[in-house]
PDB file of C-alpha atoms in Angstrom:
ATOM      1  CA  UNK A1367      36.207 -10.680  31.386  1.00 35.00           C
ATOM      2  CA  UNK A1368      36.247  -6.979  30.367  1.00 37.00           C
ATOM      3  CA  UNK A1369      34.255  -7.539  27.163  1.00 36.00           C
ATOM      4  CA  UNK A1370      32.040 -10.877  28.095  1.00 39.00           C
ATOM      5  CA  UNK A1371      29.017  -8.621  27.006  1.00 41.00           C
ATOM      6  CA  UNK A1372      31.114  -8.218  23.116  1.00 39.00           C
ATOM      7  CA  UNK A1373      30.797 -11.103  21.144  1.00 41.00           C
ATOM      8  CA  UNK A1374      33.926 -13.270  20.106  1.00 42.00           C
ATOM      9  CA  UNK A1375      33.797 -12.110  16.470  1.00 45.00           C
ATOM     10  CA  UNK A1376      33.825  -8.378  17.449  1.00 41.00           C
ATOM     11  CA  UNK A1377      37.189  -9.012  19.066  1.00 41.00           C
ATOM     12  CA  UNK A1378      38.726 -10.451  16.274  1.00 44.00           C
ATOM     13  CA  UNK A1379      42.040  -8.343  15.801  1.00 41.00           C
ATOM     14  CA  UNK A1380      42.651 -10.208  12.679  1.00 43.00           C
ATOM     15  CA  UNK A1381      39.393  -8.300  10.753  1.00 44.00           C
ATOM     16  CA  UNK A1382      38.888 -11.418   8.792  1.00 43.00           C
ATOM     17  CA  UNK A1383      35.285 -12.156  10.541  1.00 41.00           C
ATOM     18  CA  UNK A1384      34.454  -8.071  10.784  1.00 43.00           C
ATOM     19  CA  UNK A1385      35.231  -8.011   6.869  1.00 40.00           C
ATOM     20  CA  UNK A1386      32.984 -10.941   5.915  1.00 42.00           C
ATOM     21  CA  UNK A1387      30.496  -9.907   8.417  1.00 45.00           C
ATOM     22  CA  UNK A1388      30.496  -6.432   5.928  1.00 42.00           C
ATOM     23  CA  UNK A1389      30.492  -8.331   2.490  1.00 46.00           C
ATOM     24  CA  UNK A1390      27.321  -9.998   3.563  1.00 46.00           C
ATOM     25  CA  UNK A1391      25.019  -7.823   5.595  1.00 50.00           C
ATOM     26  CA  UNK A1392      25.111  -5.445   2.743  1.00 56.00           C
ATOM     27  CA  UNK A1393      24.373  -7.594   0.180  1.00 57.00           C
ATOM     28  CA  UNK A1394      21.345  -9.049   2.270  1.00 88.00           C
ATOM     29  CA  UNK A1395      20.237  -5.969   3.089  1.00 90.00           C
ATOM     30  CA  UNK A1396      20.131  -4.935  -0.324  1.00 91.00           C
ATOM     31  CA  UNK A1397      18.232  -7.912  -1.729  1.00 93.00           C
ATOM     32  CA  UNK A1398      15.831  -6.920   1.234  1.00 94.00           C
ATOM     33  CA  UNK A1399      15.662  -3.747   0.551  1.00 94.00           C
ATOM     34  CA  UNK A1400      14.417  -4.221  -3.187  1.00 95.00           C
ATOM     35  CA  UNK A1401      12.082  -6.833  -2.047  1.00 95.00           C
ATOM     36  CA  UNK A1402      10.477  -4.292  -0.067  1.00 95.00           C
ATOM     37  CA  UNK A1403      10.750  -1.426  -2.876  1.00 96.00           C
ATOM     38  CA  UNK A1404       9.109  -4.174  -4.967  1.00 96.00           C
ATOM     39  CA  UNK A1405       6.674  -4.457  -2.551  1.00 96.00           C
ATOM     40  CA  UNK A1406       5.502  -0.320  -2.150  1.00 96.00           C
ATOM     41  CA  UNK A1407       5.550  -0.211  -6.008  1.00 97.00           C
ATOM     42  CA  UNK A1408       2.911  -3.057  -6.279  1.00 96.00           C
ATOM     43  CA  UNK A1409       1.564  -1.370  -3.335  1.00 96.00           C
ATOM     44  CA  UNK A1410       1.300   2.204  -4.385  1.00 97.00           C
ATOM     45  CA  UNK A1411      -0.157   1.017  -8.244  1.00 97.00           C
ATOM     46  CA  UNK A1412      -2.525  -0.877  -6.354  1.00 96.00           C
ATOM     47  CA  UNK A1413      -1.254  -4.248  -8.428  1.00 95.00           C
ATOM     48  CA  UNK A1414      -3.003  -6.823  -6.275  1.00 94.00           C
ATOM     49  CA  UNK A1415      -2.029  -9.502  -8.661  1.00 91.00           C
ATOM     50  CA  UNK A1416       1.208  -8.982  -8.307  1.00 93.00           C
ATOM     51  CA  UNK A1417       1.048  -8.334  -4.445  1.00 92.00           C
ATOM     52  CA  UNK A1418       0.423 -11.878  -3.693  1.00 90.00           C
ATOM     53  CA  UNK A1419       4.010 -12.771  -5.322  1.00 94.00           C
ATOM     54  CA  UNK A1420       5.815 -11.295  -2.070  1.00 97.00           C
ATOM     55  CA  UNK A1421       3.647 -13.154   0.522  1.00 97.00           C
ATOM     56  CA  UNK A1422       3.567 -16.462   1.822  1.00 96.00           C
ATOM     57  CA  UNK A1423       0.267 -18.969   1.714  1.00 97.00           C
ATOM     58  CA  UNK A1424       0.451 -18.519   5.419  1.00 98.00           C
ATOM     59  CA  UNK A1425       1.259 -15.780   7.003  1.00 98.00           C
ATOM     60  CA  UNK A1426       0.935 -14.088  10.841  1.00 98.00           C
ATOM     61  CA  UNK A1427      -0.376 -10.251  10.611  1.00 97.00           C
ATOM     62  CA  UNK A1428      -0.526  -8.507  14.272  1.00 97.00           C
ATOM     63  CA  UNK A1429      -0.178 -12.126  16.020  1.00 97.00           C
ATOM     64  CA  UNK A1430      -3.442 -13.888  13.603  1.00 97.00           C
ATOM     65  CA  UNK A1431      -3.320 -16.293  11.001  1.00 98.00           C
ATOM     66  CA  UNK A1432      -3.897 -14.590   7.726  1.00 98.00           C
ATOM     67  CA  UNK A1433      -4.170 -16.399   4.065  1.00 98.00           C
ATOM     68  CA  UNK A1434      -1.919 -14.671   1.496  1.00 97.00           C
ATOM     69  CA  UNK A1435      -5.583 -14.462  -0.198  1.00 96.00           C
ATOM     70  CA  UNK A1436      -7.261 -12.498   2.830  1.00 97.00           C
ATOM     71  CA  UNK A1437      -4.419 -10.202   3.231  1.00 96.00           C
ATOM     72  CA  UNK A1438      -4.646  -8.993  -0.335  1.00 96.00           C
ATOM     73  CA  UNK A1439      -8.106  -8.916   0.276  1.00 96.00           C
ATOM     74  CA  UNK A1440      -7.765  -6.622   3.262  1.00 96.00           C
ATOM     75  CA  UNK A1441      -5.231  -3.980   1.194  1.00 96.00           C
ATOM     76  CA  UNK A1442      -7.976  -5.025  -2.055  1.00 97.00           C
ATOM     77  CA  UNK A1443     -10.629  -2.745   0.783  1.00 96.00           C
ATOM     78  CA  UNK A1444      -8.480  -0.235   1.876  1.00 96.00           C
ATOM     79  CA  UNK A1445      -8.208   0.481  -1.677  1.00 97.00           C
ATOM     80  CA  UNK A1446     -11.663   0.095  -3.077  1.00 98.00           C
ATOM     81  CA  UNK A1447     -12.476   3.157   0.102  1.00 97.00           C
ATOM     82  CA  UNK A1448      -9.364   5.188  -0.733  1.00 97.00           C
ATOM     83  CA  UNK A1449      -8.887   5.023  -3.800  1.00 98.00           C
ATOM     84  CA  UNK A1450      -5.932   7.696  -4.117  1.00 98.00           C
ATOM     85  CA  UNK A1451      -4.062   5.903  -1.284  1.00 97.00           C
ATOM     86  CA  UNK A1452      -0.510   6.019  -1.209  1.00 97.00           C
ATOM     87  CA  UNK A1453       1.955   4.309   1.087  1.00 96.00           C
ATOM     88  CA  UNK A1454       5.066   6.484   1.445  1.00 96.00           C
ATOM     89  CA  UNK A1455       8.052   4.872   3.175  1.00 95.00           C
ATOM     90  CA  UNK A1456      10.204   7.320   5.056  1.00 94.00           C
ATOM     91  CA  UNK A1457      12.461   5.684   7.430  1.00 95.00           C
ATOM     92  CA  UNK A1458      13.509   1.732   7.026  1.00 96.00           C
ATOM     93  CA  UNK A1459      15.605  -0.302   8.733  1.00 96.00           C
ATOM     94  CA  UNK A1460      16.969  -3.783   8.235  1.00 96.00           C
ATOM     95  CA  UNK A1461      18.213  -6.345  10.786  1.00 94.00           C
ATOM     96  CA  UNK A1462      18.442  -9.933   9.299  1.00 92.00           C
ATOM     97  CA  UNK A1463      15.662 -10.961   8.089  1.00 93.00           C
ATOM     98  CA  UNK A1464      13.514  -8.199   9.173  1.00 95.00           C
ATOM     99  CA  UNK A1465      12.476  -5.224   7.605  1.00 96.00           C
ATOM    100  CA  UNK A1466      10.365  -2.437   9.352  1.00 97.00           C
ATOM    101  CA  UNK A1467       9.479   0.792   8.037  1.00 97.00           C
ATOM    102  CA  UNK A1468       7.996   3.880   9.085  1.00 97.00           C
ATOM    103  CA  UNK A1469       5.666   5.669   6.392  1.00 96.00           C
ATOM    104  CA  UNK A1470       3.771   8.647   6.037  1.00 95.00           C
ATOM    105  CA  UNK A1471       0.258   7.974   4.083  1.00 96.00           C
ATOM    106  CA  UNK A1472      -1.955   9.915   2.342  1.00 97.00           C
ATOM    107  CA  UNK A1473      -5.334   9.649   0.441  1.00 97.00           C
ATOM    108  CA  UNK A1474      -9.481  10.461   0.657  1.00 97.00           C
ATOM    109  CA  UNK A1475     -11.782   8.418   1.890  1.00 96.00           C
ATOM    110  CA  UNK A1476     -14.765   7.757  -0.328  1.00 97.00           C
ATOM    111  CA  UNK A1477     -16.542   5.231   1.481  1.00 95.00           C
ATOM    112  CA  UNK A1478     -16.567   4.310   4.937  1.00 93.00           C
ATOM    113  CA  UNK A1479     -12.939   3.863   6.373  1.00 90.00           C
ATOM    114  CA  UNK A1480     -11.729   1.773   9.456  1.00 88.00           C
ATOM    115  CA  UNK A1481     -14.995   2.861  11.328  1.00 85.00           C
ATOM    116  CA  UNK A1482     -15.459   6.521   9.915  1.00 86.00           C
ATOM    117  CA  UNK A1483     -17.291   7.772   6.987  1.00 89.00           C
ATOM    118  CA  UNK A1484     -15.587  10.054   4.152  1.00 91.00           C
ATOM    119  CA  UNK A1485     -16.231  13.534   4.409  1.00 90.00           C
ATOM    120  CA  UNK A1486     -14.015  14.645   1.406  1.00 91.00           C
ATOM    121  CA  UNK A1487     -11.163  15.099   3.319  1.00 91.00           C
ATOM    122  CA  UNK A1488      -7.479  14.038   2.379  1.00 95.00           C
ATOM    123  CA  UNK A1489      -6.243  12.001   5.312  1.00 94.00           C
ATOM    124  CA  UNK A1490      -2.719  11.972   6.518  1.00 95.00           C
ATOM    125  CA  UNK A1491      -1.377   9.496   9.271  1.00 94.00           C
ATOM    126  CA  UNK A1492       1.746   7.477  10.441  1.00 96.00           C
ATOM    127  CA  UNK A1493       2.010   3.903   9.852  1.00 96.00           C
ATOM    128  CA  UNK A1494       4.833   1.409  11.242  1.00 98.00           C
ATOM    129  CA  UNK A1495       4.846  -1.645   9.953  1.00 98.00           C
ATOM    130  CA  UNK A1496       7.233  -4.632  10.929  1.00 98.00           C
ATOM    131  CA  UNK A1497       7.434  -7.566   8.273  1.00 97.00           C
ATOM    132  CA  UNK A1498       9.450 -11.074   8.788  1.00 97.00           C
ATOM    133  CA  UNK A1499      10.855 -12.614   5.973  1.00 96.00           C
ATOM    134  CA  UNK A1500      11.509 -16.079   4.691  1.00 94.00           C
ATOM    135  CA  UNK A1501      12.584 -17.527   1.312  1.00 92.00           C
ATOM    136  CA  UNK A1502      12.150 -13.842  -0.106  1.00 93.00           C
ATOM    137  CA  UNK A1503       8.540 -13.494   0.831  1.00 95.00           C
ATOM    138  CA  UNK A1504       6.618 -12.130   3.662  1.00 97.00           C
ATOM    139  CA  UNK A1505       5.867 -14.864   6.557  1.00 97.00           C
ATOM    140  CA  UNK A1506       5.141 -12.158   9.096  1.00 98.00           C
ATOM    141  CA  UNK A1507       3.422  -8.608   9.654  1.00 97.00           C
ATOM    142  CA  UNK A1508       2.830  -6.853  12.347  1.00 98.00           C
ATOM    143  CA  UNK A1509       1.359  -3.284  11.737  1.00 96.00           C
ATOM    144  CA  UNK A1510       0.168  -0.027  13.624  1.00 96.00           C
ATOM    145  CA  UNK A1511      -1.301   3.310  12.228  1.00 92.00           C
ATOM    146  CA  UNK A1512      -2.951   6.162  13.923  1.00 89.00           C
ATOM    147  CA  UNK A1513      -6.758   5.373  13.325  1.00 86.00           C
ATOM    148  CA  UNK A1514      -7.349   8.401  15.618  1.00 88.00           C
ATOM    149  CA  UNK A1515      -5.709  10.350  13.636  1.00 88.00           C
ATOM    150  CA  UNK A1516      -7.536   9.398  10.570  1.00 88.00           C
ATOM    151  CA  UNK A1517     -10.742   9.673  12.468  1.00 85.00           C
ATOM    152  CA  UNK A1518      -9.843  13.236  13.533  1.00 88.00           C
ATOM    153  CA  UNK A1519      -9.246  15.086   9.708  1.00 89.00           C
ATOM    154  CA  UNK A1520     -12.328  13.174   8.721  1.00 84.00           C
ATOM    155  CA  UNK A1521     -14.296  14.709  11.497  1.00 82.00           C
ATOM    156  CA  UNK A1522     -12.748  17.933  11.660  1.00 76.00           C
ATOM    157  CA  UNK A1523     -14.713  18.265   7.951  1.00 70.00           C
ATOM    158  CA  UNK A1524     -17.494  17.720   8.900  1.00 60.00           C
TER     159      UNK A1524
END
């Protein structure tokens, strides 16, 4: 067949599956959407209370168990050596029940940082960051930022 790489639905001449297919996928990506917006405002006021509320018990972060405890205890030390961090979303996409973003960060180290010490310096760096979602919480997280970027401003101050 012509079309054996389209899927049945996308040949329906009739609309009815296309339409329903629309009413739906918005709708989920909206509630996904605010989940995540949710999510950068705890985030960004550094609410760790709160933060647990959109992760499950257990989760996977880069491929490694991770207790919703010890990853709010991992953002809890970003934090505590950047205090003025700030996660700034740019791009986001969603595809089912997956949401990854692409954000710019920002914010000076005051103790030592993901191997480097402060030196004063505002840091700026990319960050991509892939979550998996069930029941409206976060069962998955995989994450990459450019540590060598961070480790280059800090070093260029010095």
């Amino acid at each position: 067949m012509l079309f054996d790489h389209v899927s049945p639905a996308a040949l329906d001449v009739t609309g009815t599956h296309e339409l329903t297919n629309r009413e739906e996928k918005p709708m989920k990506e909206v509630v996904l959407r605010d989940l995540f917006e949710r999510y950068i405002a705890a985030l960004n006021s550094h609410d760790f209370e709160h933060l647990s509320e959109f992760m499950h018990d257990d989760m996977i972060v880069n491929g490694q168990p991770m207790t919703r405890e010890q990853m709010v205890t991992v953002l809890e030390g970003h934090v505590e050596a950047v205090p003025d961090l700030i996660w700034r979303p740019q791009d986001l996409a969603i595809d089912g029940d997956r949401v990854a973003a692409r954000f710019f960060n920002k914010g000076t180290p005051v103790k030592e940082w993901l191997g480097s010490p402060p030196s004063g310096a505002t840091v700026e760096y990319v960050e991509h960051v892939f979550h998996k979602i069930r029941d409206g919480r976060f069962i998955e997280q995989n994450f990459l930022l450019d540590a060598l970027a961070i480790q280059q401003q800090l070093n260029a101050c010095r």
